[in-house]
Coordinates of C-alpha atoms and ligand atoms in Angstrom, one line a residue:
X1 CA -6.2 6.4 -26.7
X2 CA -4.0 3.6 -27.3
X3 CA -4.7 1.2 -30.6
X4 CA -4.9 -1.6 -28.2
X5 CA -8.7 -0.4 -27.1
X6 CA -9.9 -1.1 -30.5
X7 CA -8.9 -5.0 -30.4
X8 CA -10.6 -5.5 -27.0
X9 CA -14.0 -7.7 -27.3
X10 CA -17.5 -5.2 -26.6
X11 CA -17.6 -6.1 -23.6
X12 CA -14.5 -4.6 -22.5
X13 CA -15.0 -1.5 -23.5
X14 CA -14.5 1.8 -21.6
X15 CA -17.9 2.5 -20.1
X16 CA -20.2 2.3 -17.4
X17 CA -19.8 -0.7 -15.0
X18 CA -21.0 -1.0 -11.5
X19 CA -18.9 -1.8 -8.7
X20 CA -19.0 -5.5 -7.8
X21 CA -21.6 -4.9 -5.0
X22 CA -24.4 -3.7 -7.8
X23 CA -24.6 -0.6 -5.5
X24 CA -22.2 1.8 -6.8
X25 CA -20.9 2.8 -10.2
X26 CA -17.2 1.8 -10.6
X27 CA -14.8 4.0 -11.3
X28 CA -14.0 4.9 -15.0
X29 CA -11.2 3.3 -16.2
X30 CA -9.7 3.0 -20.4
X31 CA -8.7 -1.3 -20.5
X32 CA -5.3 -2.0 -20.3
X33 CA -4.0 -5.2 -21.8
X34 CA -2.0 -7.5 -20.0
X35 CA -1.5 -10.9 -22.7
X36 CA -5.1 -11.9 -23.0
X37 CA -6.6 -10.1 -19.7
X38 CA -7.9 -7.2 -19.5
X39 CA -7.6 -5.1 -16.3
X40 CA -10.2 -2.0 -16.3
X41 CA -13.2 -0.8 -18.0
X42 CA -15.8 -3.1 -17.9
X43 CA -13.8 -6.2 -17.2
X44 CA -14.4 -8.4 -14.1
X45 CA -11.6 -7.9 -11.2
X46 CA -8.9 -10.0 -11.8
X47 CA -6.6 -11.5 -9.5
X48 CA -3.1 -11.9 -8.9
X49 CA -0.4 -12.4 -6.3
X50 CA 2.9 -12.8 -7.0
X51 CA 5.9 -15.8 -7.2
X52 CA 7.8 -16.6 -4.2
X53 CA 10.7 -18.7 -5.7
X54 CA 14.1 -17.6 -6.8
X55 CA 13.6 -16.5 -10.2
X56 CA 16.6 -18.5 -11.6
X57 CA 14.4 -21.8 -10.6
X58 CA 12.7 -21.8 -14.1
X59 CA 11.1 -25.0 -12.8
X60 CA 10.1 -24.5 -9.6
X61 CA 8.6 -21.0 -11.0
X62 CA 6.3 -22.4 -13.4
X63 CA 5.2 -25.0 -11.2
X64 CA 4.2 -22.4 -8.3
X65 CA 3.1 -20.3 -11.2
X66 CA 0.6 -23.4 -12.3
X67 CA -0.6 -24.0 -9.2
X68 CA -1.5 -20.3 -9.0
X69 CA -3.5 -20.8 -12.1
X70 CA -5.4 -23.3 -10.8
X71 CA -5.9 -21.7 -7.9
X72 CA -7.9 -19.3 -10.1
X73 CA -4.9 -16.5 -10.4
X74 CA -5.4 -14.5 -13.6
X75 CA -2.2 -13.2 -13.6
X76 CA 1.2 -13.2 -12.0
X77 CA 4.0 -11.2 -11.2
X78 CA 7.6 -12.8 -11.2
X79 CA 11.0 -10.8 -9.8
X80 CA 13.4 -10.1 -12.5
X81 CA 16.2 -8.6 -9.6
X82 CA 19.5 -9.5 -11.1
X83 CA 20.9 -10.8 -14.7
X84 CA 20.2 -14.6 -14.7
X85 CA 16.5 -13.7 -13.6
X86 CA 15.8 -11.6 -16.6
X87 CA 17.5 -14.7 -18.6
X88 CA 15.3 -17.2 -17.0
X89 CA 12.2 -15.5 -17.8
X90 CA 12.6 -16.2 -21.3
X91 CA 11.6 -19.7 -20.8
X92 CA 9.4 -18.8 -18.1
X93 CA 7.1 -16.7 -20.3
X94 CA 7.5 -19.5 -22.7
X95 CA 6.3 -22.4 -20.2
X96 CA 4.1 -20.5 -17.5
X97 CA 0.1 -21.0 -18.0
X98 CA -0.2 -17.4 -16.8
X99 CA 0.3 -14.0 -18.2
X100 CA 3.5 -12.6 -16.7
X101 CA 4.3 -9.5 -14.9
X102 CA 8.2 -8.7 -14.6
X103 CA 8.5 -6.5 -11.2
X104 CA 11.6 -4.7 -11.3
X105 CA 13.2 -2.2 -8.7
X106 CA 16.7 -0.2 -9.0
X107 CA 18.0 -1.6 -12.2
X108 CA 16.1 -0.3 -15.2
X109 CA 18.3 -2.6 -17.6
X110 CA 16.4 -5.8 -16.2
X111 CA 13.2 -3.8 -17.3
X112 CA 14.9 -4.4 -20.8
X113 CA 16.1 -8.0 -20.5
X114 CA 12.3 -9.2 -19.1
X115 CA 10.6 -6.9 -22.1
X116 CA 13.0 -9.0 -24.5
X117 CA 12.4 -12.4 -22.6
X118 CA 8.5 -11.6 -23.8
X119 CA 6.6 -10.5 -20.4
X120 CA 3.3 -9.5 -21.2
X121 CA 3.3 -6.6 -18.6
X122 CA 6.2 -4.6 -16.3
X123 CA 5.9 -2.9 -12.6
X124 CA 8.1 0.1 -12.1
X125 CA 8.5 1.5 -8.3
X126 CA 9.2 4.9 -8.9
X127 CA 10.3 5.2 -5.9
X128 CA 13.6 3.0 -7.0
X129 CA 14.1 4.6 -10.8
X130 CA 14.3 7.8 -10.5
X131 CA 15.8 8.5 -13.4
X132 CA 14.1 10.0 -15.4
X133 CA 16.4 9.3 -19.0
X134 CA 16.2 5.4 -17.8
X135 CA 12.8 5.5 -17.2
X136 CA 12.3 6.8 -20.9
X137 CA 14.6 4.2 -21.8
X138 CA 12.3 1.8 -20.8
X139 CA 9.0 3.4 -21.4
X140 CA 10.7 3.5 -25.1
X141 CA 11.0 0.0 -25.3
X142 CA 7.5 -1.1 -23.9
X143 CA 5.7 0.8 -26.5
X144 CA 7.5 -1.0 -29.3
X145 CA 6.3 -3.9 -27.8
X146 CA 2.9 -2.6 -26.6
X147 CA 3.5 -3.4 -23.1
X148 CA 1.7 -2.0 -20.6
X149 CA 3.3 -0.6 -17.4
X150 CA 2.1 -0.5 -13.4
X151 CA 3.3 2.5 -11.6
X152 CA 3.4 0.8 -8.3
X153 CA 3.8 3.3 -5.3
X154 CA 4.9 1.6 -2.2
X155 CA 4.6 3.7 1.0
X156 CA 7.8 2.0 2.4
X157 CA 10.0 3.0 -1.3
X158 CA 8.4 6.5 -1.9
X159 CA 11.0 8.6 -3.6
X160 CA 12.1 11.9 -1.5
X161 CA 10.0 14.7 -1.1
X162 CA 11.7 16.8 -3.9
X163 CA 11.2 14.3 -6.4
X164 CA 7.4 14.2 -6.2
X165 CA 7.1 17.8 -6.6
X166 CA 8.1 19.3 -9.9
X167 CA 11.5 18.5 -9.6
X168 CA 11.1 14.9 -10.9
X169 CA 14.6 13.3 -11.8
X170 CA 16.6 16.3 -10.8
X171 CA 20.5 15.8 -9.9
X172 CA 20.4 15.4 -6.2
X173 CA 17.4 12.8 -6.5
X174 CA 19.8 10.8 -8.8
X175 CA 22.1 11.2 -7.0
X176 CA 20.3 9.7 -4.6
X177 CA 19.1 7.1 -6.4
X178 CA 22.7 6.6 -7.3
X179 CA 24.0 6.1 -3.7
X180 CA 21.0 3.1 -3.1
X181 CA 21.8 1.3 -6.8
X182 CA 25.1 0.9 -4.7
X183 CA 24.0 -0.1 -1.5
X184 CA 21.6 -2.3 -3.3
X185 CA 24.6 -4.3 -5.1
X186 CA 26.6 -4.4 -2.1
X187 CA 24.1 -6.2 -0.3
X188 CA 25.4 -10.1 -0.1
X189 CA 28.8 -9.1 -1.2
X190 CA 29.9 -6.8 1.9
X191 CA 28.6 -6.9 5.2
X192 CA 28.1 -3.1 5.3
X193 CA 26.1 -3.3 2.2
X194 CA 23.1 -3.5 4.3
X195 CA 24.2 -0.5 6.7
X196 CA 24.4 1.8 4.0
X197 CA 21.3 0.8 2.7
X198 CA 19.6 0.7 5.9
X199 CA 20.6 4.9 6.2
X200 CA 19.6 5.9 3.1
X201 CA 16.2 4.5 3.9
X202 CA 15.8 6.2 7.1
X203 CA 12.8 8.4 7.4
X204 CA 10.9 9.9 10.0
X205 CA 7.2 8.4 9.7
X206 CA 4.6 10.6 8.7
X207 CA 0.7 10.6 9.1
X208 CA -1.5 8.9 7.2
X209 CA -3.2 11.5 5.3
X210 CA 0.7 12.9 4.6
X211 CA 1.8 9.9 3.4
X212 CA -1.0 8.9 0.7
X213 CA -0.5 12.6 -0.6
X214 CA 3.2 12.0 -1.2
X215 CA 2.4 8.6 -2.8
X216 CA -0.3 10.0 -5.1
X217 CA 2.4 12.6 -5.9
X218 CA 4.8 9.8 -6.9
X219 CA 2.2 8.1 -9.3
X220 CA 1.7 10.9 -10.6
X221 CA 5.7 12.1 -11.5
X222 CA 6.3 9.0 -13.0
X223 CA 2.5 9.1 -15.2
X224 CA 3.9 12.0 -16.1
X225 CA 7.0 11.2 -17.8
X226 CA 5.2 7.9 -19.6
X227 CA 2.3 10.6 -20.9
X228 CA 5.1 13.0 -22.3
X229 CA 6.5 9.6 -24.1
X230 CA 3.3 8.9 -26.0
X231 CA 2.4 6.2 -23.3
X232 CA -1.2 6.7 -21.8
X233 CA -4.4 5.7 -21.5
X234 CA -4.7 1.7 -22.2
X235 CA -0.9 1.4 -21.2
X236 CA -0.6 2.2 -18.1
X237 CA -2.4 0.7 -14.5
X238 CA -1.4 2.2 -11.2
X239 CA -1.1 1.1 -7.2
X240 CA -0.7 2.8 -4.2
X241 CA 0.2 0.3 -1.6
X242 CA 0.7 1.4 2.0
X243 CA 0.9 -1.6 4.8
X244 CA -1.9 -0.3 7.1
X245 CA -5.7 -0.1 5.7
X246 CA -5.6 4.3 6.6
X247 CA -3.0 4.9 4.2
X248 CA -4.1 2.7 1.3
X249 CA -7.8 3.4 1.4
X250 CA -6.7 7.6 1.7
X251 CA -4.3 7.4 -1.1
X252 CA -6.7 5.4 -3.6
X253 CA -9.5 7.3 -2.9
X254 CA -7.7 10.4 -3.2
X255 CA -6.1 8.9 -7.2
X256 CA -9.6 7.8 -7.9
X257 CA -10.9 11.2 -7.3
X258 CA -7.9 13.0 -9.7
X259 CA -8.8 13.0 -13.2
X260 CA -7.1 10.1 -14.7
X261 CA -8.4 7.3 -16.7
X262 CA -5.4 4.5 -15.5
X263 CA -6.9 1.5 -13.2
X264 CA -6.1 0.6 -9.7
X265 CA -4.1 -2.2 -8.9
X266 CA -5.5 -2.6 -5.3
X267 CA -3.0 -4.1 -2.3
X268 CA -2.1 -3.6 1.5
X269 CA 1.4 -4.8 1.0
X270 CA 3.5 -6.2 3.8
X271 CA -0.1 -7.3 5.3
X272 CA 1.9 -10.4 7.8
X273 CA 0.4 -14.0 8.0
X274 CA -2.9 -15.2 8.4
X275 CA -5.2 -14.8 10.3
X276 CA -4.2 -10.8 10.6
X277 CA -2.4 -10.2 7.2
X278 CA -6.2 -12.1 5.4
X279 CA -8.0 -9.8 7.7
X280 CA -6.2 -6.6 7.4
X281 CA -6.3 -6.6 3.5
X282 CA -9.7 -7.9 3.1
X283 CA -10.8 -4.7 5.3
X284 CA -8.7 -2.3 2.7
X285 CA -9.3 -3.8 -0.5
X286 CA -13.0 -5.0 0.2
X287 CA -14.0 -1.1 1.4
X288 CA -12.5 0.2 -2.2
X289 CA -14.2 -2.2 -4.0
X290 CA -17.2 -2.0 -2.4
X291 CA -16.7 2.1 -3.1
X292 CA -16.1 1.3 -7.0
X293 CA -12.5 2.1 -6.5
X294 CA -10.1 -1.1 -7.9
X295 CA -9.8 -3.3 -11.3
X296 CA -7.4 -5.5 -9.7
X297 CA -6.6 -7.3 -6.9
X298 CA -3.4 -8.9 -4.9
X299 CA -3.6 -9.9 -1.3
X300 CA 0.1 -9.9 -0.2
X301 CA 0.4 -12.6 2.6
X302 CA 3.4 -14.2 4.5
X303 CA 2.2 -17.4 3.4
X304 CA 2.0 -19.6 -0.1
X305 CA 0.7 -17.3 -3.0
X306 CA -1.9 -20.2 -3.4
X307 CA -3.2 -18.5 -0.2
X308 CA -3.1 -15.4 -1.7
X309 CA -4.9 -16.2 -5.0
X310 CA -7.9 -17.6 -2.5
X311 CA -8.1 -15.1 0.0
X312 CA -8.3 -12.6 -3.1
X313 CA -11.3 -14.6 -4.7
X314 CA -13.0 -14.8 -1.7
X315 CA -13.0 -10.9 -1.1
X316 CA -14.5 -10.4 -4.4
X317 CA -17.2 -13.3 -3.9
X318 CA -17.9 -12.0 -1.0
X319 CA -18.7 -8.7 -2.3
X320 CA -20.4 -10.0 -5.2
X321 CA -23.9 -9.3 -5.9
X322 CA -24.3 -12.6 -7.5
X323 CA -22.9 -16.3 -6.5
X324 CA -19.2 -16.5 -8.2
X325 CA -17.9 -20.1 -7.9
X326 CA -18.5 -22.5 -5.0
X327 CA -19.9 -20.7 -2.1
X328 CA -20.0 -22.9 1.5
X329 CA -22.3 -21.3 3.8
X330 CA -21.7 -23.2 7.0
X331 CA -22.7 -22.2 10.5
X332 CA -20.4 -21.5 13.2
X333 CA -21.6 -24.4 16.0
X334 CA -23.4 -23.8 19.3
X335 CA -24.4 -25.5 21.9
X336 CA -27.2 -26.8 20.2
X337 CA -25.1 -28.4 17.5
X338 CA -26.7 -31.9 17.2
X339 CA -23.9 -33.6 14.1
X340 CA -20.4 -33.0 14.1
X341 CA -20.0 -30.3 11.7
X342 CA -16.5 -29.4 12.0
X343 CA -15.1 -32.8 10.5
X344 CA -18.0 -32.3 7.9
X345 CA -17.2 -29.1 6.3
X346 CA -13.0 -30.0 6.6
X347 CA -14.4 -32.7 4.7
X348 CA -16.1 -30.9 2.0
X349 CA -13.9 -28.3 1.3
X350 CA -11.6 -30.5 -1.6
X351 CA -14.2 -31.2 -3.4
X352 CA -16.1 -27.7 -3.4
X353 CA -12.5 -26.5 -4.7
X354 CA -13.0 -28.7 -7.7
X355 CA -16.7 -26.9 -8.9
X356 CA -16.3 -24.3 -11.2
X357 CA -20.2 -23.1 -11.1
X358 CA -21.4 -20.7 -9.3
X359 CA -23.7 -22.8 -6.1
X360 CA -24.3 -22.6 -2.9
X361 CA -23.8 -25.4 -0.3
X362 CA -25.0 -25.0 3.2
X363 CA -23.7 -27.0 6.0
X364 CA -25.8 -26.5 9.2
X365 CA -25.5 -27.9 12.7
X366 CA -29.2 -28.1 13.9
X367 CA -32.9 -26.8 12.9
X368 CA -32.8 -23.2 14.2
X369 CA -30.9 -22.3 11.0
X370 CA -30.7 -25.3 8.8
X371 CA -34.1 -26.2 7.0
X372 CA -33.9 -21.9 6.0
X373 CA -30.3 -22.2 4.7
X374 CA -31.4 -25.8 2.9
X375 CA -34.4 -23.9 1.2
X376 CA -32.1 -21.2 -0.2
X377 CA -29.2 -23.7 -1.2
X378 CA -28.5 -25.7 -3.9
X379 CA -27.6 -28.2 -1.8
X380 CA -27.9 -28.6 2.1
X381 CA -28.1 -30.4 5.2
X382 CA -29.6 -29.9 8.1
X383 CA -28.8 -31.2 11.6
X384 CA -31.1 -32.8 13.7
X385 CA -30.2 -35.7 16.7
X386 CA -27.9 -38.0 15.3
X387 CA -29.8 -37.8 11.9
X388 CA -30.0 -34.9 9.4
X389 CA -32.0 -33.8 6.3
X390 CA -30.5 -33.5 2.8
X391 CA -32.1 -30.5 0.5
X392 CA -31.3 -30.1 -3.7
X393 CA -32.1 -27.2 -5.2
X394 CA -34.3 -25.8 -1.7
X395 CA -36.4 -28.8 -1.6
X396 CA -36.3 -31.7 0.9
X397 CA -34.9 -34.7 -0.7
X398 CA -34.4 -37.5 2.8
X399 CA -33.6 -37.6 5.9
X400 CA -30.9 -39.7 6.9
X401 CA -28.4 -40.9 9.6
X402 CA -25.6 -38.8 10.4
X403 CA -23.1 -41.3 9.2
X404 CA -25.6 -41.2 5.7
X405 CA -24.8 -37.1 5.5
X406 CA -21.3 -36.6 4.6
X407 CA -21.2 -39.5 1.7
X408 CA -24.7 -38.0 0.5
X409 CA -22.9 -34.5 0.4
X410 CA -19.9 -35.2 -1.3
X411 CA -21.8 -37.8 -3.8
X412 CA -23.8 -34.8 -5.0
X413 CA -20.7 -32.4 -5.3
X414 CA -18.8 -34.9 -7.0
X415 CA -21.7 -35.2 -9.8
X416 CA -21.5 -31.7 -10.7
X417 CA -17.3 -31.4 -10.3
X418 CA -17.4 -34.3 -13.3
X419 CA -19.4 -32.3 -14.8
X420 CA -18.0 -29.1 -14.8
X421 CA -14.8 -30.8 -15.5
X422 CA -16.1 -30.9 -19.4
X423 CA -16.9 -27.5 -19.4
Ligands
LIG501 FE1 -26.2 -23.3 16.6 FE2 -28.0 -24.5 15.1 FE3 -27.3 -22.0 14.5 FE4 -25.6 -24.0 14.0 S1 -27.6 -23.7 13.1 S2 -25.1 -22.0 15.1 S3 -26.0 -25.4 15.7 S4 -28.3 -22.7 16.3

């Protein structure tokens, strides 16, 4: 076990933790380190996504990378892909209110550059270093720094079938890896870059239940070489990313069940826009969670990562057996809607963004529902014709005109956002 355990605070420490839910133990997992978060063992789920500018824009990086943060992001992942990238992350990590992750494919050298710019954590794809001397290289320099490391298996970059057997890193998988460094650097500078690329990448598709073997088989090559480099348990996370919910949830349940003590970075990457891409990960990584199986969380969506960071809290809050944060429990309309409770919730939302504690708001259109949300919220209103009743804390405090509602509502939130502000 890695020194690092000993420095983590007693609540962090390898043992039993439930799953979110409160229904299931969680999976087992030794704390890895990544700046001040811990990722594992007993610690809470944390979320991340990842940057979507150009590296090189130091400025426009941090400034996405703040907004993440205050988004609720506990950590973030930032492309080091060419020379000036791994150069600009020295003032990244210097300016950014976030941990940083360096993610690097093909070239193991920018693995170097982003350890010496300071990241607090790397992501390897073994399925793009395949070599295994690099990979040492690397592994090498981490531990001088007491870096930790994700193994991060993508179904779409899995390295070939002879390098996920015992064969790991043997010449004709170099080779390999060879031929697609070159394709990769081509890309941009000729137009057949891309062609070559595009054949070496060519694979027949393979079931599900084939595919989240092979990936598992790639995690565990690469855990391999970092274990026979005195890199183990408290250094290293893992994630096996596939971008359809089979494959993920068969190839993290079949990791979980293998007897390692690494955490699970949990994602469906590639997931598309919302409404589908929210949908499609919240099935995958809500059904681990809700199985024990996952430390941490990104929700990869073709939209701002702020979306990302949200769509991520909201999958553990809505797993949670206890309120986390702001929770707006808000009916969906029907014909017996009596107040105009679409404009009224759009209206709310801002300022239930700005409350850190953990309440619960209910927002309901008429008195089927409304007076039995309102008893069980902190605050509430319920619908009547053309007038509505506020509730604090479950108990009725007026009834008002609709016009009265929405300023009553937000007056309230507003009290406990200033306050909460101090905290
Ligand atoms: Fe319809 Fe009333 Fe239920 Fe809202 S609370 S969905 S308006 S019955």
């Amino acid at each position: 076990m890695s020194d690092d355990l000993t420095v983590l605070p007693p609540q962090h420490e390898t043992g039993e933790a439930m799953a979110i839910t409160g229904l299931v133990p969680r999976r087992k997992t030794a704390p890895v380190r990544v700046g001040e978060v811990v990722i594992g063992g007993a610690a809470a789920i944390a979320v991340q996504s990842m940057t979507k500018t150009d590296t090189r824009d130091v400025a426009g990086t941090v400034d996405q990378i703040a907004r993440m943060a205050d988004a609720g992001a506990d950590v973030v992942r930032v492309t080091c892909n060419n020379r000036e990238a791994g150069e600009a992350m020295v003032e990244i990590v210097k300016r950014a209110r976030l941990p940083i992750i360096a993610d690097i494919h093909f070239d193991h050298r920018l693995a170097l550059a982003a350890l010496n710019a300071g990241v607090h954590g790397l992501r390897l794809n073994p399925g793009n270093i395949r070599d295994r001397d690099k990979i040492v290289e690397v592994v090498r320099a981490a531990r001088e720094r007491n870096i930790s490391i994700r193994i991060g298996v993508n179904s779409g970059s899995l390295p070939p079938d002879e390098m996920t057997g015992a064969g790991y890193g043997g010449r004709e998988a170099v080779q390999r890896t060879q031929e697609r460094e070159r394709a990769q650097e081509r890309i941009g500078e000729e137009e057949d870059g891309i062609e070559d690329l595009m054949q070496l990448e060519t694979a027949p598709p393979r079931p599900p239940q084939e595919t989240a073997e092979r990936m598992v088989r790639a995690a565990m090559g690469h855990i391999k070489i970092l274990e026979a480099n005195d890199f183990g348990m408290g250094m290293i996370k893992v994630s096996l990313k596939a971008s359809d919910v089979p494959t993920t949830l068969l190839a993290n349940r079949k990791f979980a069940q293998l007897d390692t003590p690494y955490p699970l970075h949990l994602g469906l990457t590639e997931a598309g826009p919302p409404p589908a891409g929210t949908i499609k990960s919240s099935v995958a990584l809500g059904t681990l969670l809700g199985e024990g199986i996952g430390d941490t969380i990104r929700v990869s969506l073709t939209a701002d990562p702020v979306d990302e960071i949200l769509c991520g809290k909201e999958i553990i809050k809505s797993l949670s057996a206890h309120p986390i944060g702001p929770n707006l429990v808000a009916c969906p309309t029907c014909g017996r809607l009596e107040i105009d409770l679409f404009a009224m919730t759009k209206a709310i939302e801002p300022y239930m963004a700005k409350i850190k504690r953990s309440i619960t708001v209910s927002v309901m259109g008429c008195v089927v529902n409304g007076p039995g949300e309102g008893a069980h919220a902190d605050i509430g209103i319920a619908g009547g014709k053309g007038r509505g009743i506020l509730y604090k804390k479950g108990q009725v405090v007026k009834s008002m005109d609709e016009a009265e509602l929405l300023p009553a509502i937000i007056d309230e939130l507003e009290k406990i956002a200033a306050e909460d502000a101090l905290l």
